[in-house]
Amino acid sequence: MSNAQNWVVLKFGGTSVKSLADWRVISKRIDELREQGKRVFVVHSAVATISDLLDTLVTRAVSGDGEDELATIKARHLTLADELGVDGSVLLAPYFEELTRLRAGLSLTGDASPRLKARIMAQGELMATTLGQAWLAANGTASAWLDARDHLAAIPAGGARGYLACDCHHAHDDALLETLSGAAPVIVTQGFIARREDGDTALLGRGGSDTSASYFAAKLGAERIEIWTDVPGFFSADPRLTGAARQIRSLAYEEAQELASM
């Protein structure tokens, strides 16, 4: 049953979902895979810089501030919604209300618990995927939005790690496949977030969207996972640090790991 639904997982980072031009690239890749008879499972991050703004919002809210950051976060998403031609004020209202309420709560208590921080940070992915899926649907892509927290279960861990840097169960998931069997052929969901046993939101740690996509690929028995970014590939060194860096056409997973660790 592992490949019965022909799933391909596509993961996009924050710089790859920040504009209409980016979503046209995503749509084109989805169309290519659909023409090959594949079902597509899109996992993506919060819009570029939003996670940093949310992190700053938490810090400022504890001191009674954070209104400027909240206003910037709202404005960035409403601007993107306008560019995409979707109704951001309606689509994003629940997330804006949640952020407003949580910021006010932090200002009152002055205590940024890991639990509250996880709930605030998760809003970036939830807002971005809501806008992205709405644009796909409005432009003729048969798609559905999925809350990743309903299908990624955090492995219990103590302290802040259990909220902010969790690992997740990722065994082959027949229940998930059954849920998706009658759903739209394209699914859009969030990286970075999962659900704890007690029902609270948990995060996979910064940069955790790649891991989320890998978890989902394993659970779906996907044919493959494609991790998209705004750079053309792996280099022999950081091209920002040396002009001698060369793009590598092909390398093994172990070699990629070694380059990353260096």
PDB file of C-alpha atoms in Angstrom, residues 98-253:
ATOM      1  CA  GLU A  98      -5.166  34.447  18.501  1.00  0.00           C
ATOM      2  CA  LEU A  99      -1.961  36.481  18.222  1.00  0.00           C
ATOM      3  CA  THR A 100      -3.647  39.576  19.651  1.00  0.00           C
ATOM      4  CA  ARG A 101      -4.992  37.595  22.589  1.00  0.00           C
ATOM      5  CA  LEU A 102      -1.705  35.810  23.286  1.00  0.00           C
ATOM      6  CA  ARG A 103       0.304  39.043  23.087  1.00  0.00           C
ATOM      7  CA  ALA A 104      -2.049  40.668  25.586  1.00  0.00           C
ATOM      8  CA  GLY A 105      -1.732  37.661  27.875  1.00  0.00           C
ATOM      9  CA  LEU A 106       2.055  37.808  27.797  1.00  0.00           C
ATOM     10  CA  SER A 107       1.971  41.516  28.545  1.00  0.00           C
ATOM     11  CA  LEU A 108      -0.192  40.896  31.595  1.00  0.00           C
ATOM     12  CA  THR A 109       1.731  37.947  33.019  1.00  0.00           C
ATOM     13  CA  GLY A 110       5.253  38.879  31.914  1.00  0.00           C
ATOM     14  CA  ASP A 111       5.967  35.157  31.622  1.00  0.00           C
ATOM     15  CA  ALA A 112       6.814  33.664  28.219  1.00  0.00           C
ATOM     16  CA  SER A 113       6.328  29.993  28.987  1.00  0.00           C
ATOM     17  CA  PRO A 114       7.452  27.418  26.378  1.00  0.00           C
ATOM     18  CA  ARG A 115       3.777  26.483  25.976  1.00  0.00           C
ATOM     19  CA  LEU A 116       2.740  30.012  25.006  1.00  0.00           C
ATOM     20  CA  LYS A 117       5.788  30.558  22.829  1.00  0.00           C
ATOM     21  CA  ALA A 118       4.990  27.396  20.857  1.00  0.00           C
ATOM     22  CA  ARG A 119       1.427  28.558  20.279  1.00  0.00           C
ATOM     23  CA  ILE A 120       2.588  31.965  19.074  1.00  0.00           C
ATOM     24  CA  MET A 121       5.368  30.674  16.813  1.00  0.00           C
ATOM     25  CA  ALA A 122       3.015  28.163  15.165  1.00  0.00           C
ATOM     26  CA  GLN A 123       0.827  30.953  13.794  1.00  0.00           C
ATOM     27  CA  GLY A 124       3.386  31.764  11.088  1.00  0.00           C
ATOM     28  CA  GLU A 125       3.023  28.393   9.371  1.00  0.00           C
ATOM     29  CA  LEU A 126      -0.740  28.336   9.883  1.00  0.00           C
ATOM     30  CA  MET A 127      -1.194  31.756   8.264  1.00  0.00           C
ATOM     31  CA  ALA A 128       1.141  31.071   5.345  1.00  0.00           C
ATOM     32  CA  THR A 129      -0.403  27.719   4.429  1.00  0.00           C
ATOM     33  CA  THR A 130      -3.926  29.130   4.696  1.00  0.00           C
ATOM     34  CA  LEU A 131      -3.081  31.826   2.143  1.00  0.00           C
ATOM     35  CA  GLY A 132      -1.190  29.443  -0.140  1.00  0.00           C
ATOM     36  CA  GLN A 133      -3.921  26.821  -0.283  1.00  0.00           C
ATOM     37  CA  ALA A 134      -6.568  29.489  -0.881  1.00  0.00           C
ATOM     38  CA  TRP A 135      -4.586  30.778  -3.878  1.00  0.00           C
ATOM     39  CA  LEU A 136      -4.127  27.279  -5.310  1.00  0.00           C
ATOM     40  CA  ALA A 137      -7.844  26.581  -4.975  1.00  0.00           C
ATOM     41  CA  ALA A 138      -8.793  29.929  -6.506  1.00  0.00           C
ATOM     42  CA  ASN A 139      -6.559  29.151  -9.469  1.00  0.00           C
ATOM     43  CA  GLY A 140      -8.032  25.762 -10.231  1.00  0.00           C
ATOM     44  CA  THR A 141      -5.847  23.376  -8.235  1.00  0.00           C
ATOM     45  CA  ALA A 142      -8.007  20.772  -6.494  1.00  0.00           C
ATOM     46  CA  SER A 143      -6.464  21.040  -3.052  1.00  0.00           C
ATOM     47  CA  ALA A 144      -7.164  20.858   0.670  1.00  0.00           C
ATOM     48  CA  TRP A 145      -5.599  22.434   3.761  1.00  0.00           C
ATOM     49  CA  LEU A 146      -4.455  20.068   6.507  1.00  0.00           C
ATOM     50  CA  ASP A 147      -3.508  20.919  10.092  1.00  0.00           C
ATOM     51  CA  ALA A 148      -0.174  19.153  10.563  1.00  0.00           C
ATOM     52  CA  ARG A 149      -0.816  18.916  14.299  1.00  0.00           C
ATOM     53  CA  ASP A 150      -3.629  16.445  13.683  1.00  0.00           C
ATOM     54  CA  HIS A 151      -1.190  13.983  12.119  1.00  0.00           C
ATOM     55  CA  LEU A 152       2.249  14.632  13.661  1.00  0.00           C
ATOM     56  CA  ALA A 153       2.360  13.413  17.243  1.00  0.00           C
ATOM     57  CA  ALA A 154       5.208  14.725  19.393  1.00  0.00           C
ATOM     58  CA  ILE A 155       7.203  12.173  21.347  1.00  0.00           C
ATOM     59  CA  PRO A 156       6.883  13.168  25.031  1.00  0.00           C
ATOM     60  CA  ALA A 157       9.906  15.045  26.386  1.00  0.00           C
ATOM     61  CA  GLY A 158      10.441  17.037  29.526  1.00  0.00           C
ATOM     62  CA  GLY A 159      10.930  20.754  29.978  1.00  0.00           C
ATOM     63  CA  ALA A 160      11.084  23.286  27.170  1.00  0.00           C
ATOM     64  CA  ARG A 161      12.211  20.633  24.682  1.00  0.00           C
ATOM     65  CA  GLY A 162       8.769  19.047  24.837  1.00  0.00           C
ATOM     66  CA  TYR A 163       7.309  22.281  23.482  1.00  0.00           C
ATOM     67  CA  LEU A 164      10.044  23.883  21.392  1.00  0.00           C
ATOM     68  CA  ALA A 165      12.252  21.102  19.981  1.00  0.00           C
ATOM     69  CA  CYS A 166      10.241  17.907  19.840  1.00  0.00           C
ATOM     70  CA  ASP A 167      10.738  14.723  17.850  1.00  0.00           C
ATOM     71  CA  CYS A 168       7.721  13.013  16.289  1.00  0.00           C
ATOM     72  CA  HIS A 169       6.438   9.528  15.583  1.00  0.00           C
ATOM     73  CA  HIS A 170       6.866   8.785  11.878  1.00  0.00           C
ATOM     74  CA  ALA A 171       6.029   5.135  11.269  1.00  0.00           C
ATOM     75  CA  HIS A 172       4.037   4.260   8.143  1.00  0.00           C
ATOM     76  CA  ASP A 173       0.564   5.608   8.825  1.00  0.00           C
ATOM     77  CA  ASP A 174      -2.325   3.689   7.257  1.00  0.00           C
ATOM     78  CA  ALA A 175      -4.814   5.880   9.140  1.00  0.00           C
ATOM     79  CA  LEU A 176      -3.404   9.017   7.494  1.00  0.00           C
ATOM     80  CA  LEU A 177      -3.471   7.352   4.076  1.00  0.00           C
ATOM     81  CA  GLU A 178      -7.075   6.339   4.661  1.00  0.00           C
ATOM     82  CA  THR A 179      -7.972   9.898   5.668  1.00  0.00           C
ATOM     83  CA  LEU A 180      -6.393  11.255   2.505  1.00  0.00           C
ATOM     84  CA  SER A 181      -7.692   8.566   0.167  1.00  0.00           C
ATOM     85  CA  GLY A 182     -10.907  10.470  -0.474  1.00  0.00           C
ATOM     86  CA  ALA A 183      -9.397  13.938  -0.163  1.00  0.00           C
ATOM     87  CA  ALA A 184      -8.212  16.319  -2.863  1.00  0.00           C
ATOM     88  CA  PRO A 185      -5.158  15.177  -4.856  1.00  0.00           C
ATOM     89  CA  VAL A 186      -3.089  18.091  -3.520  1.00  0.00           C
ATOM     90  CA  ILE A 187      -2.650  18.645   0.209  1.00  0.00           C
ATOM     91  CA  VAL A 188      -1.117  21.762   1.774  1.00  0.00           C
ATOM     92  CA  THR A 189       0.154  21.582   5.351  1.00  0.00           C
ATOM     93  CA  GLN A 190       2.621  23.154   7.746  1.00  0.00           C
ATOM     94  CA  GLY A 191       6.187  22.355   8.606  1.00  0.00           C
ATOM     95  CA  PHE A 192       7.633  22.980  12.081  1.00  0.00           C
ATOM     96  CA  ILE A 193       4.528  22.149  14.163  1.00  0.00           C
ATOM     97  CA  ALA A 194       3.096  19.056  15.855  1.00  0.00           C
ATOM     98  CA  ARG A 195       0.770  18.177  18.720  1.00  0.00           C
ATOM     99  CA  ARG A 196       1.678  16.985  22.197  1.00  0.00           C
ATOM    100  CA  GLU A 197      -0.127  14.186  24.018  1.00  0.00           C
ATOM    101  CA  ASP A 198      -1.912  16.790  26.154  1.00  0.00           C
ATOM    102  CA  GLY A 199      -3.237  18.525  23.036  1.00  0.00           C
ATOM    103  CA  ASP A 200      -0.948  21.543  23.147  1.00  0.00           C
ATOM    104  CA  THR A 201       1.080  22.720  20.179  1.00  0.00           C
ATOM    105  CA  ALA A 202       4.720  21.655  19.942  1.00  0.00           C
ATOM    106  CA  LEU A 203       7.486  22.879  17.631  1.00  0.00           C
ATOM    107  CA  LEU A 204      10.193  20.836  15.942  1.00  0.00           C
ATOM    108  CA  GLY A 205      12.830  23.521  16.503  1.00  0.00           C
ATOM    109  CA  ARG A 206      13.997  26.244  14.129  1.00  0.00           C
ATOM    110  CA  GLY A 207      14.587  24.812  10.685  1.00  0.00           C
ATOM    111  CA  GLY A 208      12.252  21.947  11.553  1.00  0.00           C
ATOM    112  CA  SER A 209      10.133  22.148   8.397  1.00  0.00           C
ATOM    113  CA  ASP A 210      12.537  19.884   6.482  1.00  0.00           C
ATOM    114  CA  THR A 211      12.135  17.357   9.279  1.00  0.00           C
ATOM    115  CA  SER A 212       8.343  17.713   9.170  1.00  0.00           C
ATOM    116  CA  ALA A 213       8.360  16.981   5.454  1.00  0.00           C
ATOM    117  CA  SER A 214      10.555  13.918   6.026  1.00  0.00           C
ATOM    118  CA  TYR A 215       8.224  12.670   8.748  1.00  0.00           C
ATOM    119  CA  PHE A 216       5.237  13.008   6.443  1.00  0.00           C
ATOM    120  CA  ALA A 217       7.065  11.308   3.574  1.00  0.00           C
ATOM    121  CA  ALA A 218       7.771   8.349   5.856  1.00  0.00           C
ATOM    122  CA  LYS A 219       4.200   8.219   7.137  1.00  0.00           C
ATOM    123  CA  LEU A 220       2.805   8.315   3.594  1.00  0.00           C
ATOM    124  CA  GLY A 221       5.303   5.894   2.104  1.00  0.00           C
ATOM    125  CA  ALA A 222       5.930   8.639  -0.448  1.00  0.00           C
ATOM    126  CA  GLU A 223       7.803   7.916  -3.669  1.00  0.00           C
ATOM    127  CA  ARG A 224      10.161  10.770  -2.864  1.00  0.00           C
ATOM    128  CA  ILE A 225      10.554  14.108  -1.128  1.00  0.00           C
ATOM    129  CA  GLU A 226      11.712  17.263  -2.905  1.00  0.00           C
ATOM    130  CA  ILE A 227      13.111  20.063  -0.758  1.00  0.00           C
ATOM    131  CA  TRP A 228      12.858  23.354  -2.636  1.00  0.00           C
ATOM    132  CA  THR A 229      14.742  26.494  -1.717  1.00  0.00           C
ATOM    133  CA  ASP A 230      15.822  29.787  -3.280  1.00  0.00           C
ATOM    134  CA  VAL A 231      19.375  28.647  -4.045  1.00  0.00           C
ATOM    135  CA  PRO A 232      20.300  26.394  -7.005  1.00  0.00           C
ATOM    136  CA  GLY A 233      21.759  23.504  -5.002  1.00  0.00           C
ATOM    137  CA  PHE A 234      24.646  22.280  -2.878  1.00  0.00           C
ATOM    138  CA  PHE A 235      28.003  24.041  -3.096  1.00  0.00           C
ATOM    139  CA  SER A 236      31.484  22.891  -2.167  1.00  0.00           C
ATOM    140  CA  ALA A 237      31.652  25.793   0.315  1.00  0.00           C
ATOM    141  CA  ASP A 238      29.547  28.752   1.393  1.00  0.00           C
ATOM    142  CA  PRO A 239      29.442  30.975  -1.743  1.00  0.00           C
ATOM    143  CA  ARG A 240      28.938  34.005   0.504  1.00  0.00           C
ATOM    144  CA  LEU A 241      32.382  33.391   1.993  1.00  0.00           C
ATOM    145  CA  THR A 242      34.470  32.366  -0.998  1.00  0.00           C
ATOM    146  CA  GLY A 243      34.371  32.939  -4.733  1.00  0.00           C
ATOM    147  CA  ALA A 244      35.892  29.494  -5.245  1.00  0.00           C
ATOM    148  CA  ALA A 245      32.693  27.671  -4.197  1.00  0.00           C
ATOM    149  CA  ARG A 246      31.432  25.316  -6.908  1.00  0.00           C
ATOM    150  CA  GLN A 247      27.923  23.950  -7.330  1.00  0.00           C
ATOM    151  CA  ILE A 248      27.810  20.164  -6.940  1.00  0.00           C
ATOM    152  CA  ARG A 249      25.696  18.358  -9.523  1.00  0.00           C
ATOM    153  CA  SER A 250      25.147  15.171  -7.518  1.00  0.00           C
ATOM    154  CA  LEU A 251      26.153  13.789  -4.128  1.00  0.00           C
ATOM    155  CA  ALA A 252      25.160  11.065  -1.701  1.00  0.00           C
ATOM    156  CA  TYR A 253      23.196  11.731   1.465  1.00  0.00           C
TER     157      TYR A 253
END
